[in-house]
Amino acid sequence: MADKLLFEADAAPAFDARADGESLTGVAVSVHRDLPEVSDVWRAFQQGADCTAFQTFEWHEAWHRHIGAPAGVTPAIVVGRVRGRVAFILPFALEATRFARRLVWHASDLCDYNAPLLAPDFAEMVGDFPSVFSSILRQIGEETPFDAVLLSKMPDTVGRQKNPFLAMPTSLNPSGAYRATLGTDWDKYYAEKRPSLKRKRDRNKRKRLADFGPVSFTTPVDDRDRAANLDVLLEQKGKAFASMGVNNFLARPEVRAFFADLTLSPATRDMIHLSHLDVGSQMMATNLGLVFGGRYYHVLASYDAGPASKFGPGAVHLLELIAYAIRNRLEVFDFTIGDERYKREWSDIEVALHDYRAAVTLRGYLLGLPGLAVSEAKRLIKQNRVLWPIALKVRAALAGRKQPAEQAPVDED
């Protein structure tokens, strides 16, 4: 390990190679390369910790079994304790690219949010997090050297706390995220959130869909129906990706196995919510969401791009999902990562996502600069309301197909 971080997102502070975890910071740190050995601590801690559904042990265990381990990813799960109490868990991993080894968030590719798990009184337990983090990097690197740190898609808050990683220089991720604070009564919430003209359009959409057959919202219960729901969702989503010119990562067998595992496992049954909007006997719109910590996470959603798609089955389905969340006394509807217009219309909270990059070796520095430049360029384009629609059209044109009538914005009016 080098004695200095060669670069960070906006600055280059020294990496203190002399830091000695507990004696310097008061925090005892252990690093675990095997998920089973930390499962009991992780599962117990997540029950009361500030975290998101993407930091649950069940999500990470399934990801590692189907995706991480076959790809040679090594977990580096950090548990920090103060006076014997768990103060935080950092689900890190070491992954090897063709040219370098990087420290990243574990399961980062399929986590819409990457974040630590924090004790409710984390700020009082751990005062100087950058010093603790410096010690953690040294401890991990002494056993397995790495060239760079790349921690992406970090929300500015974790639960009710400020994300401690924002105490270090970070850059904004190209995408943001959006959340809606829910009420306790769907009819009242809907009337307050949607102007009368849009409510009228919603009714017209449902009426036009009904011309194709009875419209109903279903949450499947038994395994066969849940598996069928997932299969249709993945098929619909794959077609949508193709129309947009987006790589269909859901077509990878290991990714499909990951979602199938979560869908059918008794350990995650209460967390994984599948549903579909039926028009007649056809699943016209589908989704997979997560229910955790009083929040509904809108993770995957799609629709059939046939003749009825121009009447907004995705938009009607979204109304049913928000109503479902309110009926089940959930407090927040989390649209997660992505800057689609319909998310802004429903949300009252915009979440900034942050990336932390740091080189540990010259190799990491040289390989990291292009990634930083590409990320900044992507953000400039995605956050520009003129350039981003143009980029979407160009991407779809390059795919050789016309976008369906109800593409990503499920708020077509």
XYZ file of N, CA and C in Angstrom, residues 134-298:
495
model
N -9.654 5.899 7.058
C -8.251 5.761 6.686
C -7.653 4.504 7.312
N -7.983 4.266 8.568
C -7.497 3.071 9.248
C -8.056 1.805 8.608
N -9.325 1.848 8.208
C -9.960 0.693 7.569
C -9.277 0.361 6.251
N -8.986 1.378 5.446
C -8.307 1.144 4.174
C -6.952 0.481 4.391
N -6.238 0.953 5.392
C -4.938 0.371 5.682
C -5.085 -1.091 6.098
N -6.074 -1.365 6.949
C -6.246 -2.730 7.449
C -6.611 -3.697 6.325
N -7.496 -3.265 5.431
C -7.878 -4.119 4.295
C -6.682 -4.327 3.373
N -5.972 -3.224 3.090
C -4.878 -3.286 2.129
C -3.681 -4.071 2.603
N -3.481 -4.168 3.907
C -2.355 -4.942 4.413
C -2.510 -6.422 4.104
N -3.743 -6.895 4.062
C -3.980 -8.307 3.747
C -4.112 -8.525 2.250
N -4.840 -7.609 1.587
C -5.037 -7.722 0.135
C -4.835 -6.350 -0.491
N -3.659 -6.074 -1.024
C -3.407 -4.755 -1.625
C -4.374 -4.460 -2.764
N -4.737 -3.198 -2.897
C -5.607 -2.771 -3.995
C -5.106 -1.445 -4.528
N -5.552 -1.095 -5.740
C -5.026 0.078 -6.437
C -5.898 1.316 -6.302
N -7.188 1.108 -6.090
C -8.085 2.265 -6.062
C -9.328 1.947 -5.249
N -9.987 3.009 -4.817
C -11.262 2.918 -4.109
C -12.315 3.567 -4.999
N -13.400 2.853 -5.249
C -14.499 3.404 -6.039
C -15.808 3.073 -5.338
N -16.374 4.056 -4.670
C -17.626 3.885 -3.924
C -18.674 4.788 -4.562
N -19.638 4.190 -5.230
C -20.587 4.957 -6.037
C -22.008 4.866 -5.489
N -22.854 5.748 -5.996
C -24.300 5.779 -5.713
C -24.610 5.867 -4.218
N -23.894 6.746 -3.517
C -24.099 6.891 -2.075
C -25.095 8.023 -1.811
N -26.232 7.749 -1.146
C -27.196 8.810 -0.850
C -26.641 9.780 0.183
N -27.151 11.018 0.151
C -26.625 12.013 1.083
C -27.035 11.753 2.519
N -28.101 10.984 2.714
C -28.502 10.599 4.062
C -28.683 9.089 4.133
N -28.514 8.541 5.334
C -28.777 7.127 5.597
C -29.770 7.098 6.753
N -31.004 6.742 6.453
C -32.044 6.871 7.459
C -32.204 8.329 7.831
N -32.118 8.632 9.102
C -32.250 10.012 9.575
C -30.898 10.693 9.749
N -29.829 10.034 9.341
C -28.494 10.569 9.572
C -27.827 11.021 8.274
N -26.955 11.988 8.413
C -26.128 12.369 7.280
C -25.154 11.238 6.993
N -24.993 10.928 5.732
C -24.067 9.863 5.348
C -22.643 10.267 5.732
N -21.965 9.484 6.581
C -20.619 9.883 7.026
C -19.605 9.952 5.896
N -19.866 9.273 4.773
C -18.921 9.322 3.659
C -18.882 10.695 3.003
N -19.887 11.525 3.283
C -19.878 12.872 2.731
C -18.923 13.793 3.488
N -18.319 13.288 4.566
C -17.289 14.064 5.263
C -15.985 14.069 4.474
N -15.938 13.264 3.412
C -14.763 13.202 2.555
C -15.118 13.790 1.198
N -14.118 14.175 0.407
C -14.409 14.763 -0.906
C -15.119 13.762 -1.819
N -16.271 14.119 -2.283
C -17.024 13.265 -3.205
C -17.444 14.091 -4.412
N -17.846 13.406 -5.454
C -18.432 14.059 -6.624
C -19.851 13.566 -6.783
N -20.671 14.335 -7.469
C -22.052 13.937 -7.672
C -22.133 12.830 -8.714
N -22.929 11.818 -8.414
C -23.204 10.759 -9.385
C -23.998 11.339 -10.553
N -23.877 10.770 -11.754
C -24.661 11.285 -12.882
C -26.166 11.278 -12.639
N -26.663 10.407 -11.778
C -28.103 10.304 -11.527
C -28.445 10.737 -10.105
N -29.692 11.159 -9.937
C -30.229 11.413 -8.616
C -31.281 10.375 -8.285
N -31.966 10.561 -7.169
C -33.036 9.647 -6.755
C -34.165 10.473 -6.151
N -35.351 9.847 -6.026
C -36.535 10.593 -5.605
C -37.388 9.760 -4.663
N -37.998 10.456 -3.685
C -38.846 9.797 -2.697
C -40.103 10.620 -2.466
N -41.193 9.917 -2.210
C -42.458 10.573 -1.882
C -42.855 10.210 -0.459
N -43.119 11.216 0.359
C -43.621 10.986 1.710
C -45.118 10.722 1.627
N -45.548 9.564 2.095
C -46.939 9.145 1.925
C -47.816 9.631 3.072
N -49.108 9.707 2.789
C -50.086 9.982 3.827
C -50.653 8.682 4.372
N -51.743 8.793 5.090
C -52.380 7.609 5.672
C -53.676 7.243 4.966
N -54.131 8.109 4.074
C -55.382 7.865 3.348
C -55.127 8.085 1.858
N -55.313 7.025 1.058
C -54.997 7.104 -0.361
C -55.821 8.162 -1.085
N -57.110 8.187 -0.879
C -57.959 9.135 -1.600
C -57.542 10.580 -1.318
N -57.269 10.862 -0.054
C -56.847 12.209 0.314
C -55.482 12.531 -0.282
N -54.557 11.582 -0.182
C -53.222 11.793 -0.718
C -53.270 12.011 -2.228
N -54.044 11.200 -2.906
C -54.155 11.286 -4.363
C -54.729 12.636 -4.782
N -55.750 13.085 -4.089
C -56.377 14.367 -4.416
C -55.413 15.529 -4.195
N -54.583 15.420 -3.154
C -53.623 16.483 -2.863
C -52.448 16.472 -3.834
N -52.078 15.283 -4.293
C -50.870 15.149 -5.104
C -51.128 15.355 -6.600
N -52.297 14.974 -7.070
C -52.599 15.049 -8.496
C -53.655 16.103 -8.759
N -53.358 17.113 -9.566
C -54.372 18.116 -9.920
C -55.575 17.460 -10.587
N -56.696 18.140 -10.541
C -57.948 17.558 -11.049
C -57.833 17.144 -12.516
N -57.108 17.926 -13.323
C -56.973 17.590 -14.734
C -56.239 16.265 -14.913
N -55.183 16.047 -14.105
C -54.446 14.789 -14.217
C -55.247 13.623 -13.655
N -56.044 13.869 -12.639
C -56.904 12.794 -12.134
C -57.921 12.389 -13.200
N -58.387 13.370 -13.936
C -59.324 13.070 -15.030
C -58.628 12.232 -16.100
N -57.389 12.568 -16.415
C -56.644 11.797 -17.405
C -56.388 10.384 -16.909
N -56.117 10.248 -15.608
C -55.933 8.911 -15.036
C -57.190 8.069 -15.208
N -58.346 8.677 -14.960
C -59.611 7.942 -15.125
C -59.833 7.553 -16.579
N -59.479 8.447 -17.481
C -59.652 8.144 -18.907
C -58.732 7.001 -19.343
N -57.513 6.979 -18.801
C -56.602 5.885 -19.130
C -57.179 4.543 -18.693
N -57.645 4.504 -17.473
C -58.220 3.259 -16.967
C -59.442 2.845 -17.803
N -60.249 3.832 -18.183
C -61.447 3.539 -18.979
C -61.058 2.973 -20.345
N -60.053 3.566 -20.972
C -59.632 3.078 -22.288
C -58.986 1.702 -22.178
N -58.237 1.457 -21.115
C -57.672 0.127 -20.904
C -58.784 -0.909 -20.737
N -59.852 -0.509 -20.070
C -60.967 -1.429 -19.823
C -61.642 -1.859 -21.119
N -61.452 -1.105 -22.201
C -61.999 -1.526 -23.499
C -61.333 -2.824 -23.981
N -60.130 -3.108 -23.438
C -59.413 -4.327 -23.815
C -59.746 -5.490 -22.883
N -60.441 -5.211 -21.782
C -60.789 -6.245 -20.812
C -60.798 -5.672 -19.407
N -61.349 -6.397 -18.432
C -61.391 -5.921 -17.047
C -59.993 -5.599 -16.531
N -59.874 -4.491 -15.806
C -58.594 -4.040 -15.265
C -58.523 -4.403 -13.780
N -57.460 -5.086 -13.382
C -57.333 -5.488 -11.980
C -55.869 -5.468 -11.554
N -55.643 -5.258 -10.269
C -54.307 -5.219 -9.679
C -54.125 -6.464 -8.823
N -53.037 -7.196 -9.044
C -52.827 -8.465 -8.352
C -51.453 -8.526 -7.713
N -51.418 -8.967 -6.458
C -50.171 -9.299 -5.780
C -50.137 -10.814 -5.599
N -49.336 -11.525 -6.399
C -49.346 -12.992 -6.317
C -48.814 -13.493 -4.979
N -49.349 -14.621 -4.554
C -48.995 -15.160 -3.247
C -48.179 -16.445 -3.361
N -48.659 -17.419 -4.137
C -47.935 -18.693 -4.169
C -46.735 -18.612 -5.108
N -45.815 -19.539 -4.935
C -44.541 -19.485 -5.642
C -44.705 -19.546 -7.151
N -45.635 -20.353 -7.622
C -45.804 -20.479 -9.078
C -46.218 -19.137 -9.681
N -47.164 -18.453 -9.035
C -47.630 -17.169 -9.558
C -46.560 -16.090 -9.421
N -45.799 -16.141 -8.327
C -44.723 -15.164 -8.160
C -43.642 -15.356 -9.231
N -43.303 -16.609 -9.506
C -42.305 -16.893 -10.538
C -42.800 -16.451 -11.907
N -44.081 -16.678 -12.189
C -44.645 -16.260 -13.473
C -44.628 -14.736 -13.597
N -44.955 -14.052 -12.518
C -44.916 -12.588 -12.497
C -43.511 -12.090 -12.831
N -42.503 -12.703 -12.189
C -41.119 -12.302 -12.432
C -40.712 -12.574 -13.877
N -41.086 -13.713 -14.426
C -40.727 -14.049 -15.804
C -41.281 -13.025 -16.784
N -42.540 -12.631 -16.585
C -43.152 -11.646 -17.489
C -42.466 -10.291 -17.337
N -42.167 -9.919 -16.099
C -41.479 -8.652 -15.863
C -40.134 -8.614 -16.583
N -39.343 -9.665 -16.447
C -38.025 -9.688 -17.072
C -38.131 -9.679 -18.598
N -39.141 -10.352 -19.125
C -39.344 -10.335 -20.578
C -39.731 -8.940 -21.053
N -40.669 -8.304 -20.356
C -41.099 -6.962 -20.739
C -39.946 -5.963 -20.617
N -39.201 -6.087 -19.537
C -38.097 -5.152 -19.317
C -37.011 -5.324 -20.369
N -36.769 -6.559 -20.765
C -35.779 -6.806 -21.799
C -36.158 -6.149 -23.118
N -37.420 -6.224 -23.472
C -37.880 -5.579 -24.709
C -37.762 -4.063 -24.613
N -38.056 -3.522 -23.425
C -37.922 -2.083 -23.233
C -36.469 -1.641 -23.359
N -35.553 -2.412 -22.764
C -34.132 -2.087 -22.883
C -33.695 -2.104 -24.343
N -34.153 -3.097 -25.087
C -33.775 -3.199 -26.497
C -34.258 -1.986 -27.278
N -35.475 -1.529 -26.978
C -36.029 -0.382 -27.702
C -35.271 0.901 -27.385
N -34.664 0.961 -26.199
C -33.922 2.156 -25.796
C -32.448 2.073 -26.158
N -32.009 0.939 -26.632
C -30.591 0.774 -26.921
C -29.761 0.571 -25.674
N -30.376 0.015 -24.615
C -29.702 -0.202 -23.341
C -29.326 -1.673 -23.213
N -28.144 -1.930 -22.700
C -27.722 -3.308 -22.472
C -28.672 -3.999 -21.490
N -29.156 -5.153 -21.854
C -30.111 -5.874 -21.015
C -29.371 -6.751 -20.011
N -28.988 -6.156 -18.880
C -28.267 -6.920 -17.863
C -29.149 -7.997 -17.249
N -30.485 -7.826 -17.351
C -31.405 -8.810 -16.789
C -31.419 -10.119 -17.586
N -30.824 -10.109 -18.773
C -30.769 -11.335 -19.572
C -29.658 -12.271 -19.104
N -28.740 -11.776 -18.289
C -27.657 -12.624 -17.800
C -28.229 -13.700 -16.882
N -27.885 -14.957 -17.100
C -28.457 -16.041 -16.284
C -28.248 -15.862 -14.791
N -27.070 -15.360 -14.399
C -26.799 -15.207 -12.973
C -27.661 -14.108 -12.345
N -27.988 -13.073 -13.122
C -28.852 -12.002 -12.604
C -30.288 -12.501 -12.471
N -30.745 -13.245 -13.470
C -32.084 -13.822 -13.388
C -32.184 -14.792 -12.200
N -31.124 -15.558 -11.978
C -31.118 -16.491 -10.840
C -31.152 -15.728 -9.515
N -30.470 -14.603 -9.457
C -30.467 -13.773 -8.260
C -31.882 -13.304 -7.922
N -32.579 -12.750 -8.893
C -33.930 -12.254 -8.640
C -34.908 -13.393 -8.374
N -34.720 -14.524 -9.052
C -35.585 -15.679 -8.787
C -35.385 -16.188 -7.370
N -34.142 -16.197 -6.928
C -33.838 -16.635 -5.565
C -34.537 -15.736 -4.549
N -34.402 -14.435 -4.712
C -35.050 -13.495 -3.795
C -36.569 -13.641 -3.824
N -37.102 -13.884 -5.012
C -38.555 -13.981 -5.176
C -39.129 -15.186 -4.447
N -38.410 -16.301 -4.465
C -38.972 -17.555 -3.951
C -38.449 -17.961 -2.575
N -37.427 -17.297 -2.089
C -36.859 -17.682 -0.799
C -37.768 -17.276 0.360
N -38.028 -18.171 1.300
C -38.813 -17.810 2.486
C -38.177 -16.670 3.280
N -36.857 -16.550 3.225
C -36.162 -15.515 3.998
C -36.437 -14.115 3.480
N -36.812 -13.997 2.210
C -37.040 -12.672 1.626
C -38.478 -12.468 1.157
N -39.365 -13.400 1.462
C -40.754 -13.307 0.992
C -41.417 -12.013 1.442
N -41.178 -11.602 2.696
C -41.828 -10.394 3.194
C -41.206 -9.125 2.622
N -39.985 -9.225 2.114
C -39.312 -8.039 1.582
C -39.582 -7.837 0.092
N -39.712 -8.924 -0.658
C -39.891 -8.833 -2.110
C -41.374 -8.757 -2.442
N -41.785 -7.640 -3.050
C -43.183 -7.483 -3.452
C -43.281 -7.510 -4.969
N -44.045 -8.469 -5.494
C -44.314 -8.558 -6.928
C -45.772 -8.224 -7.170
N -46.043 -7.601 -8.301
C -47.440 -7.305 -8.632
C -47.574 -7.166 -10.145
N -48.813 -7.229 -10.595
C -49.073 -6.997 -12.014
C -50.444 -6.363 -12.191
N -50.554 -5.531 -13.197
C -51.829 -4.944 -13.600
C -52.350 -5.766 -14.765
N -53.468 -6.439 -14.539
C -54.055 -7.279 -15.584
C -55.097 -6.506 -16.374
N -55.074 -6.695 -17.669
C -56.131 -6.205 -18.546
C -56.684 -7.433 -19.241
N -57.874 -7.847 -18.821
C -58.376 -9.145 -19.235
C -57.517 -10.218 -18.589
N -57.017 -11.127 -19.386
C -56.183 -12.212 -18.848
C -54.687 -11.942 -19.032
N -54.333 -10.750 -19.512
C -52.944 -10.437 -19.819
C -52.314 -9.573 -18.728
N -51.070 -9.925 -18.346
C -50.302 -9.050 -17.465
C -49.811 -7.868 -18.297
N -50.495 -6.736 -18.157
C -50.170 -5.593 -19.000
C -49.021 -4.765 -18.427
N -48.917 -4.735 -17.085
C -47.809 -4.029 -16.439
C -47.367 -4.854 -15.235
N -46.066 -4.808 -14.935
C -45.513 -5.663 -13.880
C -44.497 -4.885 -13.063
N -44.236 -5.372 -11.848
C -43.181 -4.728 -11.071
C -42.611 -5.663 -10.017
N -41.404 -5.323 -9.570
C -40.784 -5.924 -8.396
C -40.325 -4.780 -7.505
N -40.824 -4.772 -6.276
C -40.437 -3.750 -5.311
C -39.925 -4.387 -4.039
N -39.358 -3.572 -3.186
C -38.853 -4.028 -1.891
C -39.604 -3.304 -0.782
N -39.963 -4.033 0.254
C -40.623 -3.448 1.418
C -39.696 -3.649 2.613
N -39.217 -2.525 3.155
C -38.251 -2.629 4.257
C -38.231 -1.313 5.023
N -38.247 -1.421 6.344
C -38.101 -0.238 7.184
C -39.160 0.825 6.964
N -40.397 0.412 6.717
C -41.469 1.375 6.520
C -41.446 2.071 5.182
N -40.754 1.481 4.220
C -40.572 2.132 2.919
C -40.818 1.139 1.794
N -41.399 1.625 0.702
C -41.566 0.829 -0.513
C -40.540 1.307 -1.531
N -39.682 0.381 -2.010
C -38.663 0.703 -3.006
C -39.143 0.222 -4.378
N -39.285 1.141 -5.304
C -39.755 0.842 -6.655
C -38.535 0.479 -7.508
